[in-house]
Short mmCIF file of C-alpha atoms in Angstrom, two decimals:
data_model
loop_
_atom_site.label_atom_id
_atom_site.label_comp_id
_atom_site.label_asym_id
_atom_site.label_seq_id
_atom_site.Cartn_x
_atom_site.Cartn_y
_atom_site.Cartn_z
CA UNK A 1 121.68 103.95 113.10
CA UNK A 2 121.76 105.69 109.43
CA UNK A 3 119.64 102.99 106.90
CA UNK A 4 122.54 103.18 104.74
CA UNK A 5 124.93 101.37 107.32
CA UNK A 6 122.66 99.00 108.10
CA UNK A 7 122.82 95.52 106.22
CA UNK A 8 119.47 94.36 104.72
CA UNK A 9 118.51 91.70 107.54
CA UNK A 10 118.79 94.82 109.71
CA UNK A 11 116.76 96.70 107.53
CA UNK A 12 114.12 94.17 107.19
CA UNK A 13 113.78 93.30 110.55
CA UNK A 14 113.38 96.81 111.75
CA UNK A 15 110.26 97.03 109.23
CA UNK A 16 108.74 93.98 110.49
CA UNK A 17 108.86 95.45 113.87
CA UNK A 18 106.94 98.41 112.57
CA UNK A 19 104.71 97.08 110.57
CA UNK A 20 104.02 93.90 112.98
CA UNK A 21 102.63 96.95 115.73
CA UNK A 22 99.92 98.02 113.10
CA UNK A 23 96.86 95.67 112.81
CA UNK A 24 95.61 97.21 109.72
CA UNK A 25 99.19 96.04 108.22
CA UNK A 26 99.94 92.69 109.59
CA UNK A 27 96.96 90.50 112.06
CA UNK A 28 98.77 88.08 114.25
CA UNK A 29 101.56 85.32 112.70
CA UNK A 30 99.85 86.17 109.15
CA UNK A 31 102.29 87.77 106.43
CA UNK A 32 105.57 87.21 105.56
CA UNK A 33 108.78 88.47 104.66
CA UNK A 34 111.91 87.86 102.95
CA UNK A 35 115.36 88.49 101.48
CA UNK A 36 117.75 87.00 99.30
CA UNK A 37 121.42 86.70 99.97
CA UNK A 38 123.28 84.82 97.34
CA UNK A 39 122.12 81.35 96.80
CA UNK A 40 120.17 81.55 100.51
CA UNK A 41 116.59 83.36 100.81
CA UNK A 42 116.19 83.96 104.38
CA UNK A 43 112.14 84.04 104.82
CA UNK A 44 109.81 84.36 107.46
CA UNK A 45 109.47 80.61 109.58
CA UNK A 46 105.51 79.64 109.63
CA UNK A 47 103.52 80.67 112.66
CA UNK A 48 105.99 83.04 113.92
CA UNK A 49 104.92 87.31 114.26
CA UNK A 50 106.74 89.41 112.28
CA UNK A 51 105.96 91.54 115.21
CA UNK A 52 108.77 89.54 117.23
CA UNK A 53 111.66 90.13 114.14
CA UNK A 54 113.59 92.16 116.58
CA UNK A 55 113.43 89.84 119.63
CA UNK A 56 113.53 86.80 118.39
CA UNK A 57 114.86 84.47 115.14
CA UNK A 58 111.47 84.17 113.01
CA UNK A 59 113.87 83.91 109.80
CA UNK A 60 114.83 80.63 108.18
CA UNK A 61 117.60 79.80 105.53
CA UNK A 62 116.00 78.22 102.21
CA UNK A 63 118.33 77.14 99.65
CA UNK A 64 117.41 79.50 96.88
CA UNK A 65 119.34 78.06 93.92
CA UNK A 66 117.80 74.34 94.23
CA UNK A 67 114.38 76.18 94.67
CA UNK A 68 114.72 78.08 91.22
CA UNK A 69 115.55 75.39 89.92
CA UNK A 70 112.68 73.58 90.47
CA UNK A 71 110.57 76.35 89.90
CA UNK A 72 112.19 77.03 86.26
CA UNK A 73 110.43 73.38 85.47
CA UNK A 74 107.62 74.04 86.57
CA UNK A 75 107.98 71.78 89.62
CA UNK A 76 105.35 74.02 91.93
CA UNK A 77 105.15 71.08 94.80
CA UNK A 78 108.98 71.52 95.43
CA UNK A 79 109.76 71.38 99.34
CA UNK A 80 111.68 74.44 100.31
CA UNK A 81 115.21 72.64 101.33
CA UNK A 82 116.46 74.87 104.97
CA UNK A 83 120.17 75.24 105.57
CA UNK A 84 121.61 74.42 108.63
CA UNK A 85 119.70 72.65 111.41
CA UNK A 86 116.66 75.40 112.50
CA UNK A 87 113.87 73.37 113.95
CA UNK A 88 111.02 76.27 112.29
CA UNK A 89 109.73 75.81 109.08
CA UNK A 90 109.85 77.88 106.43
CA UNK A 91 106.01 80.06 105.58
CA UNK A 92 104.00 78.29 103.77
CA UNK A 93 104.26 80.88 100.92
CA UNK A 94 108.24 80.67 100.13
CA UNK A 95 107.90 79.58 96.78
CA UNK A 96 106.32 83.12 96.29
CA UNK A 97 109.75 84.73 97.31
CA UNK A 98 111.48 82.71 95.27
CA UNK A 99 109.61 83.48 92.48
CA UNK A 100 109.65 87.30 92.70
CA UNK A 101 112.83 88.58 91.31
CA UNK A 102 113.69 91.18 93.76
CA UNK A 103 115.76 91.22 96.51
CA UNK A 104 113.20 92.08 98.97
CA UNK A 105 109.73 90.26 98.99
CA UNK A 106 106.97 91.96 101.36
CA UNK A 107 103.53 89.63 101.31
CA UNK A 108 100.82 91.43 103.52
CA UNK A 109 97.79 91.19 104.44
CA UNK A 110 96.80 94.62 104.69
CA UNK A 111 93.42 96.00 105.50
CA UNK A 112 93.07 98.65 102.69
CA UNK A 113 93.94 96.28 99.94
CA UNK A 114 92.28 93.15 101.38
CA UNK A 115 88.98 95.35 101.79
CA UNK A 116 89.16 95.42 97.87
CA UNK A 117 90.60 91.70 97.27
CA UNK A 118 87.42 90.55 98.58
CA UNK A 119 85.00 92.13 96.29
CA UNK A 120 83.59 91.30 92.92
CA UNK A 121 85.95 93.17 90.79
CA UNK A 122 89.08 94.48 92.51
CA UNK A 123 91.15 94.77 88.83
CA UNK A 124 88.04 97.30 87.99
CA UNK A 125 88.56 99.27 90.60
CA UNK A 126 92.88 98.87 90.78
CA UNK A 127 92.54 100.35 87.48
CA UNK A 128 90.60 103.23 88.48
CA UNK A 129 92.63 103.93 91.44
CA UNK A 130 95.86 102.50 91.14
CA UNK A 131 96.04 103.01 87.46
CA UNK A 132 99.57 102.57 86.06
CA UNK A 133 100.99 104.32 89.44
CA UNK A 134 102.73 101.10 90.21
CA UNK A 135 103.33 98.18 88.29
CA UNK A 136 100.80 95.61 89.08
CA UNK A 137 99.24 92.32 88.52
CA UNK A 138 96.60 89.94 90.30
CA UNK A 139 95.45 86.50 90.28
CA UNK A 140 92.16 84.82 91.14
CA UNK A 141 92.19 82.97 94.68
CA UNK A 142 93.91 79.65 94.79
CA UNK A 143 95.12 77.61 97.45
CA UNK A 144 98.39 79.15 99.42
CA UNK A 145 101.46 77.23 98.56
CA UNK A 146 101.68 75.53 94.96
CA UNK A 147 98.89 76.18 93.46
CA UNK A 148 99.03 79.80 94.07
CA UNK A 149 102.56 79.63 93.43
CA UNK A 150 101.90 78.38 89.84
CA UNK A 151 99.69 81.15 89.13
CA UNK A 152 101.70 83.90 89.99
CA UNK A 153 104.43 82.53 87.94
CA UNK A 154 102.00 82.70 84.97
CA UNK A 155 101.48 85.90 85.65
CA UNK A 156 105.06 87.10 85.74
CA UNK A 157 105.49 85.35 82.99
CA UNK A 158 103.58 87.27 81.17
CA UNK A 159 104.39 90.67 83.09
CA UNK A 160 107.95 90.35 83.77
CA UNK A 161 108.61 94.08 85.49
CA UNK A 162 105.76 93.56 88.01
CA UNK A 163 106.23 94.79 90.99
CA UNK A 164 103.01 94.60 92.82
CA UNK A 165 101.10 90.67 92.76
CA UNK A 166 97.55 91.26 94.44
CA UNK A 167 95.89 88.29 95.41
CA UNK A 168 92.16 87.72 95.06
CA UNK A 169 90.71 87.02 98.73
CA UNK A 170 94.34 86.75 100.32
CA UNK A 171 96.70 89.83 99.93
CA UNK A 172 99.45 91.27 98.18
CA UNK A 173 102.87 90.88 97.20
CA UNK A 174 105.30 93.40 96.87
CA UNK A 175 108.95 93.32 95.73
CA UNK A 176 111.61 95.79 96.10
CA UNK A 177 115.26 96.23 95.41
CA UNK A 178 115.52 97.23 99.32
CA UNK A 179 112.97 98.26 102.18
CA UNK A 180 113.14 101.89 101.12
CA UNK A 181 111.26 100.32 97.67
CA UNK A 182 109.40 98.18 99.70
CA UNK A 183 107.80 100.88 102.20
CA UNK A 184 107.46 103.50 99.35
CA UNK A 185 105.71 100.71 97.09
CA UNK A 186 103.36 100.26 100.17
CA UNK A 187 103.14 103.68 100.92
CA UNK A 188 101.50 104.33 98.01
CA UNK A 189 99.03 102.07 97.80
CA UNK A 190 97.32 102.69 100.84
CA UNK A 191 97.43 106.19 99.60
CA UNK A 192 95.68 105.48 96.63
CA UNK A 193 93.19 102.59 98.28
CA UNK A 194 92.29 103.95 102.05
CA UNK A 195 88.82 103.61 102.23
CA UNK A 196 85.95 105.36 104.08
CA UNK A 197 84.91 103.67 107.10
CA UNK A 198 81.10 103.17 107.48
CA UNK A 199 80.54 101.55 111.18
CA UNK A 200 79.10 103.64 113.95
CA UNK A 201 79.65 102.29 117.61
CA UNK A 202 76.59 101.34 119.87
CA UNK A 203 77.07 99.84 123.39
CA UNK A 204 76.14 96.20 123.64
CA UNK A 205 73.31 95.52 125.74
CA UNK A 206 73.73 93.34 129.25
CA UNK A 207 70.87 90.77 129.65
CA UNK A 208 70.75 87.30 131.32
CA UNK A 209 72.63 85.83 128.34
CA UNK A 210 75.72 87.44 130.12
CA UNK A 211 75.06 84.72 133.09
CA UNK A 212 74.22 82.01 130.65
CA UNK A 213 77.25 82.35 128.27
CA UNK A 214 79.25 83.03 131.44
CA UNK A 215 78.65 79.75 133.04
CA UNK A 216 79.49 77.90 129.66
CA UNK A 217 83.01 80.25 129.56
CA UNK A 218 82.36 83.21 127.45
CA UNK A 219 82.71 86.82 128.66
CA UNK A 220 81.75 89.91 126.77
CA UNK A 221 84.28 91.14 124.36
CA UNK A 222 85.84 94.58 125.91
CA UNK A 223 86.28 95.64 122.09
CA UNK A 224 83.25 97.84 121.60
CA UNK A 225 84.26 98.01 117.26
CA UNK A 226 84.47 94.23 117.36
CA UNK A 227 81.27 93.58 119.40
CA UNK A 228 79.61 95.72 116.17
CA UNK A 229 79.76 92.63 114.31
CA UNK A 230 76.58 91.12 116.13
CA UNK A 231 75.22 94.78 117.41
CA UNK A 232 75.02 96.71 113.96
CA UNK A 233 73.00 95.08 111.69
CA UNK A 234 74.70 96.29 108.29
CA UNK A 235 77.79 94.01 109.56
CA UNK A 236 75.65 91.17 111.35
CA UNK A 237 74.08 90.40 107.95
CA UNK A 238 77.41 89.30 106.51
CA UNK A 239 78.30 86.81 109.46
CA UNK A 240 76.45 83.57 107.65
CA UNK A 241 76.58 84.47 104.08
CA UNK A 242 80.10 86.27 104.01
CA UNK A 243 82.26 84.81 106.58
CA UNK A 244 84.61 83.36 104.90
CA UNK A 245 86.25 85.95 102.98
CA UNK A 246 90.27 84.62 103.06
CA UNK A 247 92.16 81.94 103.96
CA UNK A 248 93.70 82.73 107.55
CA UNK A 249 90.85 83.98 108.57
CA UNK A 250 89.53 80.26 107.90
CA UNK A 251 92.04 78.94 109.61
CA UNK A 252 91.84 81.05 113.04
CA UNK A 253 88.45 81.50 113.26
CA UNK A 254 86.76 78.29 111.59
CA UNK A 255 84.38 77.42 108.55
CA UNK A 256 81.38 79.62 109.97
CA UNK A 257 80.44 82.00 112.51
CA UNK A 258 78.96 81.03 115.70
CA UNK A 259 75.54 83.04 115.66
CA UNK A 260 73.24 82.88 118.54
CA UNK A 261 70.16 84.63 116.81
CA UNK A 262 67.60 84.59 119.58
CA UNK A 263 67.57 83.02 122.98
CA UNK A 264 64.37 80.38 123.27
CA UNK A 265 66.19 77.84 125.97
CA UNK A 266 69.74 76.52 127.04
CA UNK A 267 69.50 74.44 123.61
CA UNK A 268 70.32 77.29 121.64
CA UNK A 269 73.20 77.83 123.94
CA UNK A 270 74.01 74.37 123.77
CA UNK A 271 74.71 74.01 120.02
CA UNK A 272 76.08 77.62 120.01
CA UNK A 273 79.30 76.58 122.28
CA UNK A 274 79.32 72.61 120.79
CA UNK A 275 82.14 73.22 119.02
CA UNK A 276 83.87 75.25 121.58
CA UNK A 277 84.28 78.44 118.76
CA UNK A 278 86.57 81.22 120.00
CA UNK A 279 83.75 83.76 119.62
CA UNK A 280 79.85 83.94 119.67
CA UNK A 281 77.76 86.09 118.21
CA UNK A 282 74.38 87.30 120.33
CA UNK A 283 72.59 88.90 117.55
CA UNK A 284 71.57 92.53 118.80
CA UNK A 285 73.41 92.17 122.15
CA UNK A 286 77.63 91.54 120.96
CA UNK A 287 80.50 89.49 121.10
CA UNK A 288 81.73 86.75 123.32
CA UNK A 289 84.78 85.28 123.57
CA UNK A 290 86.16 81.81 125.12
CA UNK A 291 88.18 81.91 128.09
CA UNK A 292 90.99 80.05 125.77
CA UNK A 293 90.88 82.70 122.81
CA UNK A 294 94.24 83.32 121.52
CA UNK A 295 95.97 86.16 120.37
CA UNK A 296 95.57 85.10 117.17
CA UNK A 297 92.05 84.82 117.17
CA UNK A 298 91.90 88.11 118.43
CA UNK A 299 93.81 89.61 115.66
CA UNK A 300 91.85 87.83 112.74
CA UNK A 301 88.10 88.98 114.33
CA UNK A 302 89.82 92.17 114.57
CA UNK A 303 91.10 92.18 111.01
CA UNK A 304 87.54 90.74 109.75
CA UNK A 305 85.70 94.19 111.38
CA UNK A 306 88.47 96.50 109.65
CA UNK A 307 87.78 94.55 106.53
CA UNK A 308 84.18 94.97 106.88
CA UNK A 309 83.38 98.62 107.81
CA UNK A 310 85.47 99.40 104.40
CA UNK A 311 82.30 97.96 102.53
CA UNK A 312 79.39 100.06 101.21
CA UNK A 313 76.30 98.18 101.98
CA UNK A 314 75.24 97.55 99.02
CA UNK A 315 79.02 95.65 98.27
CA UNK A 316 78.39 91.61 97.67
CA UNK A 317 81.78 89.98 98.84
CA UNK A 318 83.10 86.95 97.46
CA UNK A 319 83.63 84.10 99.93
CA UNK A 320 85.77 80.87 100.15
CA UNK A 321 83.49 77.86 99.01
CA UNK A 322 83.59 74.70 101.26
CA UNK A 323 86.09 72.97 98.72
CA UNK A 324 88.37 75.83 99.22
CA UNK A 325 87.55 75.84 103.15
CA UNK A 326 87.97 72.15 103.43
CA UNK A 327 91.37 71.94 101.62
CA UNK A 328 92.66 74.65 104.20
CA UNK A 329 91.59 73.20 107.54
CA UNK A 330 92.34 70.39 106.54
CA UNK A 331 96.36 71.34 105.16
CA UNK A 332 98.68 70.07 107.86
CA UNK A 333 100.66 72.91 106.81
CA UNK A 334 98.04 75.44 108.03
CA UNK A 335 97.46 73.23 111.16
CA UNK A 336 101.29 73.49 112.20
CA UNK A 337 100.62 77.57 111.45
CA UNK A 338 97.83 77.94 113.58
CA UNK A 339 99.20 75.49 116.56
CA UNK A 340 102.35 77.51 116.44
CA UNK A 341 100.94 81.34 116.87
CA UNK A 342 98.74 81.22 119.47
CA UNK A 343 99.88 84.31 121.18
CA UNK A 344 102.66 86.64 120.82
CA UNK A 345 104.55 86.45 123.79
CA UNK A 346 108.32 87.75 123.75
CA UNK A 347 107.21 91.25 121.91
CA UNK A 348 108.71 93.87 123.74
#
């Protein structure tokens, strides 16, 4: 079908069908998209793959009018009001849509950017590489929803032909008058960011731990790149300290990593699997993963080793702190999220 026939919902969907098949775009239910149609912004529901767009109705109806409204007074804990009867909620991050003044909204999670979000200084280095390509902003970290809402209203406030809202430890935000804008927009900043990947791949090694973490319902991952994270030590080394590094990987993949340094007795086992984590990290051996891993924790470890092996090793990452990890897990927002994108079944 030419683009130019197609309506926008047609458009949009058919890019969240591509970009949902590319893990260093979109990981899992994470991401969202939108339009606006009048007085309705049709945006993604929460927990749903933008992967499925084409198969199945991940959009929701928000009143857009009653939602500017609110946002014009600064009223950032407004509750997006749906239209019609749709039992999904709206993302978590639709005040962000409503608050970009384009038609299309695109916020991503997308490896090459995030690999920068998480660092030190990513303005520094958007400067240096991005320079005035593209017209863009970017805010600290906040929590998702109305705080980070309020922020990014500051900000385009201040900046009001912005296109491009990166988001310190989260992702970005891009706005477009259609998809065309949208892809180009995108397009070019992966051009300008893709980074060099530093990870080499070394087989894990089989010992009895294989037998031990069997029995307890683990199994090696068959990922070789992933099970890098406990095999190469450059990447290892980040596991405590740098863990971390953005809110859905929080929210998938807990508070901390699961490290199982060395093997003494069944004790260290024992308080390795207490908490029944989705993975477990054998220092100097690889990955295992539950026999009730998701999906979705799948494509968040996945997205953590892309995000890593775009680091030199000498790059200190900023993490969450545990009053920014505690007021995620425990959001009943992200809870309904994670409960409700466990795998993406229905993808064809």
């Amino acid at each position: 079908m030419n683009t130019l026939a197609q309506t926008t919902e047609q458009q949009v969907k058919a890019f969240c069908a591509r970009i949902g098949a590319d893990p260093l775009l979109v990981q899992g239910a994470g991401g969202n998209i939108s339009w606006k149609d009048g007085d309705t912004l049709w945006v993604k529901a929460s927990g749903t793959w933008l992967a499925q767009a084409k198969v199945k109705d991940i959009f929701v109806p928000v009143d857009l009018s009653s939602l500017q409204l609110a946002l014009s007074t600064q009223l950032f804990s407004v509750t997006p009001k749906t239209i019609g009867e749709s039992s999904l909620r709206p993302s978590i991050e639709t005040l962000l849509h409503a608050l970009m003044p384009h038609k299309v909204v695109a916020h991503l999670h997308a490896i090459e950017i995030l690999a920068y979000l998480v660092r030190a200084n990513p303005e520094e280095e958007f400067d240096r590489v991005i320079g005035d390509a593209v017209k863009w902003g970017c805010v600290d970290y906040f929590k998702p929803g109305a705080e980070l809402a309020e922020a990014v209203a500051k900000l385009l406030a201040k900046a009001t032909d912005v296109d491009v809202v990166f988001l310190r430890n989260h992702g970005v935000v891009i706005g477009g008058k259609n998809v065309e804008q949208i892809e180009n927009t995108l397009s070019q900043l992966l051009s300008a960011l893709r980074g060099k990947l530093s990870s080499c791949v070394t087989d894990p090694a089989s010992s009895a731990v294989d037998a031990a973490l069997k029995a307890k319902g683990y199994s090696p991952s068959d990922d070789q790149e992933i099970n890098q994270l406990a095999i190469n030590e450059a990447l290892s080394s980040r596991l405590q300290s740098e863990w971390a590094l953005y809110p859905d990987h929080v929210v998938f993949l807990g508070e901390e990593a699961s490290i199982v340094e060395q093997l003494h007795d069944s004790s260290d086992l024992d308080n390795a699997v207490r908490t029944n984590p989705p993975f477990i990290f054998v220092i100097g051996q690889g990955v295992f993963e539950s026999q009730s891993v998701t999906d979705a924790h799948k494509a968040q470890l996945r997205c953590y080793y892309d995000v890593l092996v775009r680091q030199k090793a000498s790059e200190k990452l900023i993490s969450l702190n545990k009053s920014q990890i505690g007021e995620i897990l425990n959001w009943d927002a992200e809870k309904y999220r994670q409960n409700t994108s466990s795998d993406k079944s229905g993808i064809r």
